[in-house]
Amino acid sequence: MKPIFTGILPLILIILFSSQTILLSQNDQFSGNNATTTNSNQKINLDDSRNRFPEILHDVKVLLSEVLIADHHLDTLEVIYNLSRIYDLLMEADQIGDMNQEDQEEFERFEKSFLDIYTHKLGTIRSSDAPVTAERFRRDITEALDPLEIEMGKTKYVVVDDRDGHIPLVRNKQVDQFITYFTTAKGRKQFAIWMKRYVEYKDLILPILKKHEMPEELMVLAMIESGLNPKAYSRANASGMWQFIYSTGKNYGLKRDWYIDERRDPIKATGAACEYLKDLNEQFDNWYLALAAYNCGSGRISRASKLHQTYDFWQMHSLPRESRNYIPYYLAAAIITKDPEKYGFTIPKVKPFSYEEVVLEHSADLAVLSRV
């Protein structure tokens, strides 16, 4: 047996054993409940009432074992595929609702172990030059890092920049957590790619923001949404640098048909994003809420504001974890982008994005032309 595989084998066995123990314990509990139900002649649909969390945790542990095996065999695609399945299951687990104390502790232990394995033990991920999609990268961080609780009415932060006409930049424990991630290990590698694209596209994007009288910091929104990749496409069918879904893009004048998808046009999409963000900011009169609404929808932010009786984003604890982390994630990226050298990044020398406009007076079917 190879030494490397010998090293990961105990880890795999521990993962599988702990998952089987949890599942068996849960099954015993269900068996007892079933016996009671039978004796009392009551008909209860256990599938509707049982706790799904142990099954989910069992599945993610099995998948993590498969990740380790695939990593040992240098099968990068299999590693990425199973990691994607783990992320989806973790998101499902996070949305189950209130967990009991035992489930919550088990979930937190797994998250900690998963982050350690993902960060330090997966050679295929560390050696891969393929950039992680911005959507996946954001979910990766926000789901893996431990959540930080903020007491109602006691949000503490330090103002970094609060000029008129700009989005206020502040730091607190949540923001600092993301800054640390961006400036160490895997996060630094990905952020360096984003900085390269920022330099490449800033001469194109910033003038459009200025034309629409929008804060220049909004370019960072495209950074965290897509990594400033005009061809980005998400599992929610959002497309382009600004990650418009079809309906929102259509509402703001972006055309999509068989031949063209203007959501991938960095110029037109930036103009549409400016109009959309302007509407959101007018609705909430608060840039943090406008940006959060860009992520999870204005309806959800409105409901959270009414529920908590506040316009303070930091106090909207009912928002999903990804939405709660969206603003600190954005602020961390904006603060680093404002002064990258302070955080150890070298401003790359990149040729600015350039393009030529060509007017097409006619179109033709390539299948027809091929027969000419």
mmCIF file of C-alpha atoms in Angstrom:
data_model
loop_
_atom_site.group_PDB
_atom_site.id
_atom_site.type_symbol
_atom_site.label_atom_id
_atom_site.label_comp_id
_atom_site.label_asym_id
_atom_site.label_seq_id
_atom_site.Cartn_x
_atom_site.Cartn_y
_atom_site.Cartn_z
ATOM 1 C CA MET A 1 0.000 0.000 0.000
ATOM 2 C CA LYS A 2 1.335 3.427 -0.927
ATOM 3 C CA PRO A 3 2.436 5.616 2.010
ATOM 4 C CA ILE A 4 0.140 8.488 1.016
ATOM 5 C CA PHE A 5 -2.924 6.261 0.841
ATOM 6 C CA THR A 6 -1.956 4.685 4.171
ATOM 7 C CA GLY A 7 -2.024 8.187 5.633
ATOM 8 C CA ILE A 8 -5.537 9.017 4.466
ATOM 9 C CA LEU A 9 -7.042 5.560 5.096
ATOM 10 C CA PRO A 10 -7.554 6.119 8.869
ATOM 11 C CA LEU A 11 -9.215 9.443 8.093
ATOM 12 C CA ILE A 12 -11.598 7.776 5.630
ATOM 13 C CA LEU A 13 -12.442 5.016 8.132
ATOM 14 C CA ILE A 14 -13.125 7.557 10.883
ATOM 15 C CA ILE A 15 -15.441 9.522 8.598
ATOM 16 C CA LEU A 16 -17.368 6.437 7.490
ATOM 17 C CA PHE A 17 -17.595 4.938 11.000
ATOM 18 C CA SER A 18 -18.922 8.145 12.544
ATOM 19 C CA SER A 19 -21.500 8.548 9.778
ATOM 20 C CA GLN A 20 -22.745 4.964 10.188
ATOM 21 C CA THR A 21 -23.009 5.417 13.961
ATOM 22 C CA ILE A 22 -25.182 8.501 13.559
ATOM 23 C CA LEU A 23 -27.417 6.828 11.000
ATOM 24 C CA LEU A 24 -27.854 3.650 13.068
ATOM 25 C CA SER A 25 -28.696 5.696 16.138
ATOM 26 C CA GLN A 26 -31.303 7.598 14.184
ATOM 27 C CA ASN A 27 -32.752 4.383 12.724
ATOM 28 C CA ASP A 28 -33.092 2.908 16.224
ATOM 29 C CA GLN A 29 -34.982 5.990 17.241
ATOM 30 C CA PHE A 30 -37.311 5.655 14.272
ATOM 31 C CA SER A 31 -37.871 1.950 15.048
ATOM 32 C CA GLY A 32 -38.954 2.800 18.566
ATOM 33 C CA ASN A 33 -41.299 5.479 17.320
ATOM 34 C CA ASN A 34 -42.733 3.061 14.772
ATOM 35 C CA ALA A 35 -43.453 0.424 17.437
ATOM 36 C CA THR A 36 -45.284 2.943 19.559
ATOM 37 C CA THR A 37 -47.297 4.080 16.589
ATOM 38 C CA THR A 38 -48.286 0.505 15.683
ATOM 39 C CA ASN A 39 -49.415 -0.335 19.222
ATOM 40 C CA SER A 40 -51.648 2.690 19.383
ATOM 41 C CA ASN A 41 -53.057 2.047 15.886
ATOM 42 C CA GLN A 42 -52.166 5.585 14.857
ATOM 43 C CA LYS A 43 -51.157 6.316 11.282
ATOM 44 C CA ILE A 44 -48.268 8.723 11.159
ATOM 45 C CA ASN A 45 -46.155 9.456 8.101
ATOM 46 C CA LEU A 46 -42.681 9.222 9.570
ATOM 47 C CA ASP A 47 -41.111 10.501 6.346
ATOM 48 C CA ASP A 48 -42.809 13.846 6.926
ATOM 49 C CA SER A 49 -41.802 14.227 10.562
ATOM 50 C CA ARG A 50 -38.413 12.603 10.912
ATOM 51 C CA ASN A 51 -35.197 14.563 11.256
ATOM 52 C CA ARG A 52 -33.398 14.671 7.901
ATOM 53 C CA PHE A 53 -30.141 16.020 9.314
ATOM 54 C CA PRO A 54 -28.469 12.666 10.247
ATOM 55 C CA GLU A 55 -29.053 11.343 6.731
ATOM 56 C CA ILE A 56 -27.604 14.481 5.160
ATOM 57 C CA LEU A 57 -24.570 14.341 7.426
ATOM 58 C CA HIS A 58 -24.086 10.657 6.588
ATOM 59 C CA ASP A 59 -24.212 11.459 2.860
ATOM 60 C CA VAL A 60 -21.699 14.310 3.047
ATOM 61 C CA LYS A 61 -19.275 12.159 5.040
ATOM 62 C CA VAL A 62 -19.470 9.402 2.443
ATOM 63 C CA LEU A 63 -18.925 11.985 -0.302
ATOM 64 C CA LEU A 64 -15.960 13.427 1.591
ATOM 65 C CA SER A 65 -14.427 9.951 1.706
ATOM 66 C CA GLU A 66 -14.891 9.724 -2.060
ATOM 67 C CA VAL A 67 -13.219 13.123 -2.404
ATOM 68 C CA LEU A 68 -10.165 11.890 -0.493
ATOM 69 C CA ILE A 69 -9.929 8.741 -2.607
ATOM 70 C CA ALA A 70 -10.287 10.718 -5.852
ATOM 71 C CA ASP A 71 -7.682 13.189 -4.622
ATOM 72 C CA HIS A 72 -5.288 10.308 -3.941
ATOM 73 C CA HIS A 73 -5.751 9.130 -7.538
ATOM 74 C CA LEU A 74 -5.268 12.729 -8.805
ATOM 75 C CA ASP A 75 -8.758 12.718 -10.304
ATOM 76 C CA THR A 76 -9.432 16.463 -10.170
ATOM 77 C CA LEU A 77 -12.798 16.321 -11.955
ATOM 78 C CA GLU A 78 -14.128 13.703 -9.536
ATOM 79 C CA VAL A 79 -12.900 15.780 -6.591
ATOM 80 C CA ILE A 80 -14.640 18.916 -7.876
ATOM 81 C CA TYR A 81 -17.838 17.005 -8.691
ATOM 82 C CA ASN A 82 -18.125 15.478 -5.209
ATOM 83 C CA LEU A 83 -17.226 18.764 -3.521
ATOM 84 C CA SER A 84 -20.086 20.362 -5.433
ATOM 85 C CA ARG A 85 -22.456 17.688 -4.111
ATOM 86 C CA ILE A 86 -21.169 18.294 -0.571
ATOM 87 C CA TYR A 87 -21.792 22.054 -0.878
ATOM 88 C CA ASP A 88 -25.363 21.449 -2.032
ATOM 89 C CA LEU A 89 -26.073 19.096 0.879
ATOM 90 C CA LEU A 90 -24.526 21.493 3.398
ATOM 91 C CA MET A 91 -26.774 24.246 2.085
ATOM 92 C CA GLU A 92 -29.773 21.935 2.526
ATOM 93 C CA ALA A 93 -28.666 21.131 6.083
ATOM 94 C CA ASP A 94 -28.224 24.811 6.897
ATOM 95 C CA GLN A 95 -31.804 25.519 5.804
ATOM 96 C CA ILE A 96 -33.433 22.726 7.820
ATOM 97 C CA GLY A 97 -34.246 25.203 10.552
ATOM 98 C CA ASP A 98 -33.525 25.026 14.243
ATOM 99 C CA MET A 99 -31.347 21.979 14.961
ATOM 100 C CA ASN A 100 -31.233 20.323 18.331
ATOM 101 C CA GLN A 101 -28.047 20.849 20.312
ATOM 102 C CA GLU A 102 -26.550 17.479 19.366
ATOM 103 C CA ASP A 103 -27.130 18.036 15.635
ATOM 104 C CA GLN A 104 -25.770 21.579 15.815
ATOM 105 C CA GLU A 105 -22.578 20.428 17.542
ATOM 106 C CA GLU A 106 -22.106 17.601 15.034
ATOM 107 C CA PHE A 107 -22.689 19.996 12.125
ATOM 108 C CA GLU A 108 -20.113 22.455 13.468
ATOM 109 C CA ARG A 109 -17.550 19.666 14.006
ATOM 110 C CA PHE A 110 -17.996 18.483 10.441
ATOM 111 C CA GLU A 111 -17.706 22.019 9.033
ATOM 112 C CA LYS A 112 -14.441 22.511 10.910
ATOM 113 C CA SER A 113 -13.032 19.170 9.716
ATOM 114 C CA PHE A 114 -14.231 19.784 6.168
ATOM 115 C CA LEU A 115 -12.565 23.203 6.006
ATOM 116 C CA ASP A 116 -9.299 21.722 7.316
ATOM 117 C CA ILE A 117 -9.352 18.912 4.741
ATOM 118 C CA TYR A 118 -10.339 21.255 1.920
ATOM 119 C CA THR A 119 -7.664 23.802 2.794
ATOM 120 C CA HIS A 120 -4.724 21.561 3.706
ATOM 121 C CA LYS A 121 -5.183 17.994 2.439
ATOM 122 C CA LEU A 122 -6.514 18.169 -1.133
ATOM 123 C CA GLY A 123 -3.492 18.223 -3.414
ATOM 124 C CA THR A 124 -5.547 18.282 -6.608
ATOM 125 C CA ILE A 125 -7.264 21.509 -5.564
ATOM 126 C CA ARG A 126 -4.048 23.196 -4.443
ATOM 127 C CA SER A 127 -2.214 22.271 -7.651
ATOM 128 C CA SER A 128 -5.055 23.089 -10.017
ATOM 129 C CA ASP A 129 -4.629 26.248 -12.063
ATOM 130 C CA ALA A 130 -8.298 26.334 -13.008
ATOM 131 C CA PRO A 131 -10.005 29.328 -11.357
ATOM 132 C CA VAL A 132 -12.934 28.625 -9.087
ATOM 133 C CA THR A 133 -16.159 30.318 -10.160
ATOM 134 C CA ALA A 134 -16.975 33.383 -8.089
ATOM 135 C CA GLU A 135 -20.348 31.958 -7.066
ATOM 136 C CA ARG A 136 -18.796 28.679 -5.890
ATOM 137 C CA PHE A 137 -15.933 30.533 -4.192
ATOM 138 C CA ARG A 138 -18.372 32.706 -2.235
ATOM 139 C CA ARG A 139 -20.485 29.714 -1.209
ATOM 140 C CA ASP A 140 -17.336 27.811 -0.325
ATOM 141 C CA ILE A 141 -16.238 30.472 2.134
ATOM 142 C CA THR A 142 -19.598 31.494 3.568
ATOM 143 C CA GLU A 143 -20.680 27.919 4.243
ATOM 144 C CA ALA A 144 -17.375 26.702 5.627
ATOM 145 C CA LEU A 145 -16.400 29.529 7.978
ATOM 146 C CA ASP A 146 -17.905 29.567 11.431
ATOM 147 C CA PRO A 147 -20.770 32.068 11.739
ATOM 148 C CA LEU A 148 -20.200 35.022 14.051
ATOM 149 C CA GLU A 149 -23.060 36.133 16.232
ATOM 150 C CA ILE A 150 -23.714 39.862 16.643
ATOM 151 C CA GLU A 151 -25.749 41.042 19.594
ATOM 152 C CA MET A 152 -28.808 43.134 18.862
ATOM 153 C CA GLY A 153 -28.051 46.828 19.187
ATOM 154 C CA LYS A 154 -24.347 46.202 19.810
ATOM 155 C CA THR A 155 -22.840 46.096 16.322
ATOM 156 C CA LYS A 156 -19.249 47.297 16.637
ATOM 157 C CA TYR A 157 -17.282 48.387 13.600
ATOM 158 C CA VAL A 158 -14.474 50.676 12.482
ATOM 159 C CA VAL A 159 -15.111 53.127 9.633
ATOM 160 C CA VAL A 160 -12.533 52.756 6.859
ATOM 161 C CA ASP A 161 -14.033 55.191 4.338
ATOM 162 C CA ASP A 162 -17.307 57.122 4.410
ATOM 163 C CA ARG A 163 -17.191 59.844 1.756
ATOM 164 C CA ASP A 164 -20.211 61.398 0.072
ATOM 165 C CA GLY A 165 -21.052 59.655 -3.161
ATOM 166 C CA HIS A 166 -19.337 56.433 -2.101
ATOM 167 C CA ILE A 167 -20.428 53.232 -0.414
ATOM 168 C CA PRO A 168 -19.319 53.355 3.249
ATOM 169 C CA LEU A 169 -16.573 50.856 4.012
ATOM 170 C CA VAL A 170 -16.434 49.506 7.566
ATOM 171 C CA ARG A 171 -14.671 46.680 9.364
ATOM 172 C CA ASN A 172 -15.991 44.387 12.068
ATOM 173 C CA LYS A 173 -15.313 40.786 13.095
ATOM 174 C CA GLN A 174 -17.213 39.385 10.129
ATOM 175 C CA VAL A 175 -15.409 41.581 7.615
ATOM 176 C CA ASP A 176 -12.034 40.797 9.183
ATOM 177 C CA GLN A 177 -12.777 37.080 8.909
ATOM 178 C CA PHE A 178 -13.161 37.388 5.141
ATOM 179 C CA ILE A 179 -10.133 39.676 4.809
ATOM 180 C CA THR A 180 -8.079 36.985 6.530
ATOM 181 C CA TYR A 181 -9.376 34.358 4.123
ATOM 182 C CA PHE A 182 -8.688 36.510 1.051
ATOM 183 C CA THR A 183 -5.114 37.184 2.168
ATOM 184 C CA THR A 184 -4.083 33.640 3.074
ATOM 185 C CA ALA A 185 -3.725 30.285 1.297
ATOM 186 C CA LYS A 186 -6.350 29.469 -1.322
ATOM 187 C CA GLY A 187 -8.211 32.754 -0.925
ATOM 188 C CA ARG A 188 -5.134 34.774 -1.889
ATOM 189 C CA LYS A 189 -4.692 32.807 -5.125
ATOM 190 C CA GLN A 190 -8.273 33.444 -6.198
ATOM 191 C CA PHE A 191 -8.268 37.108 -5.172
ATOM 192 C CA ALA A 192 -5.100 37.675 -7.210
ATOM 193 C CA ILE A 193 -7.020 36.453 -10.276
ATOM 194 C CA TRP A 194 -9.805 38.903 -9.474
ATOM 195 C CA MET A 195 -7.337 41.775 -9.066
ATOM 196 C CA LYS A 196 -5.895 40.999 -12.496
ATOM 197 C CA ARG A 197 -9.358 41.239 -14.041
ATOM 198 C CA TYR A 198 -10.115 44.379 -12.039
ATOM 199 C CA VAL A 199 -7.137 46.114 -13.624
ATOM 200 C CA GLU A 200 -8.102 44.727 -17.035
ATOM 201 C CA TYR A 201 -11.710 45.980 -16.931
ATOM 202 C CA LYS A 202 -11.616 49.099 -14.733
ATOM 203 C CA ASP A 203 -11.124 51.514 -17.656
ATOM 204 C CA LEU A 204 -14.278 50.052 -19.178
ATOM 205 C CA ILE A 205 -16.473 49.729 -16.078
ATOM 206 C CA LEU A 206 -15.624 52.803 -13.988
ATOM 207 C CA PRO A 207 -16.594 55.368 -16.678
ATOM 208 C CA ILE A 208 -20.002 53.682 -17.033
ATOM 209 C CA LEU A 209 -20.530 53.863 -13.265
ATOM 210 C CA LYS A 210 -19.554 57.541 -13.328
ATOM 211 C CA LYS A 211 -21.914 58.224 -16.248
ATOM 212 C CA HIS A 212 -24.793 56.782 -14.219
ATOM 213 C CA GLU A 213 -23.637 58.691 -11.094
ATOM 214 C CA MET A 214 -23.027 55.474 -9.208
ATOM 215 C CA PRO A 215 -20.285 54.786 -6.619
ATOM 216 C CA GLU A 216 -17.069 53.382 -8.068
ATOM 217 C CA GLU A 217 -17.059 50.719 -5.332
ATOM 218 C CA LEU A 218 -19.877 48.955 -7.188
ATOM 219 C CA MET A 219 -17.298 47.434 -9.519
ATOM 220 C CA VAL A 220 -16.375 45.203 -6.585
ATOM 221 C CA LEU A 221 -19.929 43.839 -6.701
ATOM 222 C CA ALA A 222 -19.209 42.400 -10.148
ATOM 223 C CA MET A 223 -15.981 41.026 -8.702
ATOM 224 C CA ILE A 224 -17.704 38.968 -6.016
ATOM 225 C CA GLU A 225 -20.619 38.023 -8.276
ATOM 226 C CA SER A 226 -18.635 36.673 -11.215
ATOM 227 C CA GLY A 227 -14.941 37.287 -10.617
ATOM 228 C CA LEU A 228 -15.389 39.983 -13.339
ATOM 229 C CA ASN A 229 -15.859 37.194 -15.852
ATOM 230 C CA PRO A 230 -18.260 38.210 -18.675
ATOM 231 C CA LYS A 231 -18.861 34.539 -19.517
ATOM 232 C CA ALA A 232 -19.708 33.439 -15.970
ATOM 233 C CA TYR A 233 -22.795 31.253 -15.591
ATOM 234 C CA SER A 234 -24.307 30.075 -12.311
ATOM 235 C CA ARG A 235 -26.432 27.114 -11.295
ATOM 236 C CA ALA A 236 -29.309 29.610 -10.808
ATOM 237 C CA ASN A 237 -29.062 30.408 -14.549
ATOM 238 C CA ALA A 238 -27.579 33.835 -13.863
ATOM 239 C CA SER A 239 -25.159 34.946 -16.548
ATOM 240 C CA GLY A 240 -22.464 37.496 -17.235
ATOM 241 C CA MET A 241 -20.254 39.784 -15.216
ATOM 242 C CA TRP A 242 -23.204 41.088 -13.182
ATOM 243 C CA GLN A 243 -24.977 37.716 -12.911
ATOM 244 C CA PHE A 244 -28.386 38.715 -14.236
ATOM 245 C CA ILE A 245 -31.100 36.094 -14.363
ATOM 246 C CA TYR A 246 -33.161 36.249 -17.551
ATOM 247 C CA SER A 247 -36.225 38.020 -16.105
ATOM 248 C CA THR A 248 -34.274 40.780 -14.348
ATOM 249 C CA GLY A 249 -32.052 41.298 -17.379
ATOM 250 C CA LYS A 250 -35.118 41.610 -19.592
ATOM 251 C CA ASN A 251 -36.656 44.170 -17.207
ATOM 252 C CA TYR A 252 -33.540 46.305 -17.604
ATOM 253 C CA GLY A 253 -33.236 46.053 -21.364
ATOM 254 C CA LEU A 254 -30.884 43.117 -21.855
ATOM 255 C CA LYS A 255 -31.775 41.025 -24.886
ATOM 256 C CA ARG A 256 -31.422 37.257 -24.967
ATOM 257 C CA ASP A 257 -32.365 35.039 -27.867
ATOM 258 C CA TRP A 258 -30.948 32.192 -29.935
ATOM 259 C CA TYR A 259 -28.155 34.381 -31.300
ATOM 260 C CA ILE A 260 -27.229 36.789 -28.536
ATOM 261 C CA ASP A 261 -27.174 37.125 -24.761
ATOM 262 C CA GLU A 262 -26.552 40.735 -23.763
ATOM 263 C CA ARG A 263 -26.100 39.715 -20.129
ATOM 264 C CA ARG A 264 -22.599 38.712 -21.292
ATOM 265 C CA ASP A 265 -21.935 42.101 -22.859
ATOM 266 C CA PRO A 266 -19.855 43.902 -20.187
ATOM 267 C CA ILE A 267 -20.907 47.348 -21.430
ATOM 268 C CA LYS A 268 -24.656 46.782 -21.717
ATOM 269 C CA ALA A 269 -24.784 44.615 -18.598
ATOM 270 C CA THR A 270 -22.962 47.260 -16.539
ATOM 271 C CA GLY A 271 -25.447 49.898 -17.678
ATOM 272 C CA ALA A 272 -28.343 47.614 -16.742
ATOM 273 C CA ALA A 273 -26.753 46.853 -13.362
ATOM 274 C CA CYS A 274 -26.462 50.589 -12.672
ATOM 275 C CA GLU A 275 -30.173 51.100 -13.314
ATOM 276 C CA TYR A 276 -31.123 48.073 -11.235
ATOM 277 C CA LEU A 277 -28.923 49.099 -8.305
ATOM 278 C CA LYS A 278 -30.193 52.667 -8.540
ATOM 279 C CA ASP A 279 -33.758 51.370 -8.148
ATOM 280 C CA LEU A 280 -32.772 49.185 -5.193
ATOM 281 C CA ASN A 281 -30.988 52.058 -3.454
ATOM 282 C CA GLU A 282 -33.974 54.346 -3.976
ATOM 283 C CA GLN A 283 -36.228 51.658 -2.508
ATOM 284 C CA PHE A 284 -34.186 51.106 0.657
ATOM 285 C CA ASP A 285 -32.193 54.365 0.895
ATOM 286 C CA ASN A 286 -29.331 52.251 2.213
ATOM 287 C CA TRP A 287 -26.483 50.833 0.135
ATOM 288 C CA TYR A 288 -25.975 47.764 2.307
ATOM 289 C CA LEU A 289 -29.633 46.799 1.967
ATOM 290 C CA ALA A 290 -29.549 47.536 -1.774
ATOM 291 C CA LEU A 291 -26.546 45.254 -2.240
ATOM 292 C CA ALA A 292 -28.099 42.550 -0.080
ATOM 293 C CA ALA A 293 -31.283 42.794 -2.170
ATOM 294 C CA TYR A 294 -29.175 42.359 -5.303
ATOM 295 C CA ASN A 295 -28.111 39.033 -3.818
ATOM 296 C CA CYS A 296 -31.325 37.632 -2.350
ATOM 297 C CA GLY A 297 -34.145 39.815 -3.674
ATOM 298 C CA SER A 298 -35.808 43.003 -2.477
ATOM 299 C CA GLY A 299 -38.810 41.109 -1.092
ATOM 300 C CA ARG A 300 -36.696 39.116 1.336
ATOM 301 C CA ILE A 301 -34.892 42.246 2.559
ATOM 302 C CA SER A 302 -38.203 44.088 3.009
ATOM 303 C CA ARG A 303 -39.612 41.206 5.055
ATOM 304 C CA ALA A 304 -36.473 41.034 7.211
ATOM 305 C CA SER A 305 -36.609 44.794 7.797
ATOM 306 C CA LYS A 306 -40.229 44.577 8.948
ATOM 307 C CA LEU A 307 -39.554 41.520 11.095
ATOM 308 C CA HIS A 308 -36.636 43.104 12.947
ATOM 309 C CA GLN A 309 -38.024 46.655 12.841
ATOM 310 C CA THR A 310 -34.735 48.051 11.570
ATOM 311 C CA TYR A 311 -32.876 49.234 8.482
ATOM 312 C CA ASP A 312 -29.590 48.085 10.001
ATOM 313 C CA PHE A 313 -28.349 45.197 7.866
ATOM 314 C CA TRP A 314 -26.196 43.878 10.720
ATOM 315 C CA GLN A 315 -29.296 43.188 12.837
ATOM 316 C CA MET A 316 -31.233 41.163 10.239
ATOM 317 C CA HIS A 317 -30.466 37.770 11.754
ATOM 318 C CA SER A 318 -33.359 36.019 10.007
ATOM 319 C CA LEU A 319 -31.634 36.237 6.620
ATOM 320 C CA PRO A 320 -30.067 33.012 5.284
ATOM 321 C CA ARG A 321 -26.393 32.560 6.116
ATOM 322 C CA GLU A 322 -25.205 33.316 2.576
ATOM 323 C CA SER A 323 -27.161 36.589 2.571
ATOM 324 C CA ARG A 324 -25.935 37.533 6.061
ATOM 325 C CA ASN A 325 -22.372 37.014 4.866
ATOM 326 C CA TYR A 326 -22.825 38.810 1.543
ATOM 327 C CA ILE A 327 -22.174 42.354 2.802
ATOM 328 C CA PRO A 328 -19.113 41.506 4.961
ATOM 329 C CA TYR A 329 -17.820 39.459 2.006
ATOM 330 C CA TYR A 330 -18.320 42.471 -0.271
ATOM 331 C CA LEU A 331 -16.753 44.897 2.211
ATOM 332 C CA ALA A 332 -13.679 42.699 2.633
ATOM 333 C CA ALA A 333 -13.154 42.625 -1.137
ATOM 334 C CA ALA A 334 -13.755 46.383 -1.445
ATOM 335 C CA ILE A 335 -11.344 47.250 1.372
ATOM 336 C CA ILE A 336 -8.572 45.114 -0.124
ATOM 337 C CA THR A 337 -9.205 46.487 -3.624
ATOM 338 C CA LYS A 338 -8.981 50.038 -2.277
ATOM 339 C CA ASP A 339 -5.403 49.448 -1.070
ATOM 340 C CA PRO A 340 -4.184 46.050 -2.350
ATOM 341 C CA GLU A 341 -0.517 46.637 -1.525
ATOM 342 C CA LYS A 342 -1.413 47.108 2.140
ATOM 343 C CA TYR A 343 -2.687 43.525 2.136
ATOM 344 C CA GLY A 344 0.270 42.053 0.297
ATOM 345 C CA PHE A 345 -1.066 42.133 -3.261
ATOM 346 C CA THR A 346 0.993 43.512 -6.120
ATOM 347 C CA ILE A 347 -1.026 45.537 -8.613
ATOM 348 C CA PRO A 348 -0.626 43.514 -11.819
ATOM 349 C CA LYS A 349 0.445 45.090 -15.083
ATOM 350 C CA VAL A 350 -2.309 44.003 -17.433
ATOM 351 C CA LYS A 351 -3.266 45.299 -20.849
ATOM 352 C CA PRO A 352 -6.671 47.033 -20.555
ATOM 353 C CA PHE A 353 -9.606 45.330 -22.192
ATOM 354 C CA SER A 354 -10.201 46.677 -25.691
ATOM 355 C CA TYR A 355 -12.750 45.964 -28.373
ATOM 356 C CA GLU A 356 -13.962 47.024 -31.805
ATOM 357 C CA GLU A 357 -17.528 47.654 -32.857
ATOM 358 C CA VAL A 358 -18.674 46.098 -36.109
ATOM 359 C CA VAL A 359 -22.101 46.835 -37.576
ATOM 360 C CA LEU A 360 -23.744 43.742 -39.072
ATOM 361 C CA GLU A 361 -26.224 44.675 -41.756
ATOM 362 C CA HIS A 362 -27.251 41.109 -42.553
ATOM 363 C CA SER A 363 -27.188 37.699 -40.926
ATOM 364 C CA ALA A 364 -27.064 34.238 -42.428
ATOM 365 C CA ASP A 365 -27.531 30.672 -41.282
ATOM 366 C CA LEU A 366 -24.135 28.941 -41.209
ATOM 367 C CA ALA A 367 -25.797 25.662 -42.192
ATOM 368 C CA VAL A 368 -27.007 27.310 -45.402
ATOM 369 C CA LEU A 369 -23.634 28.910 -46.088
ATOM 370 C CA SER A 370 -21.897 25.565 -45.650
ATOM 371 C CA ARG A 371 -23.842 24.208 -48.614
ATOM 372 C CA VAL A 372 -22.922 27.062 -50.949
#
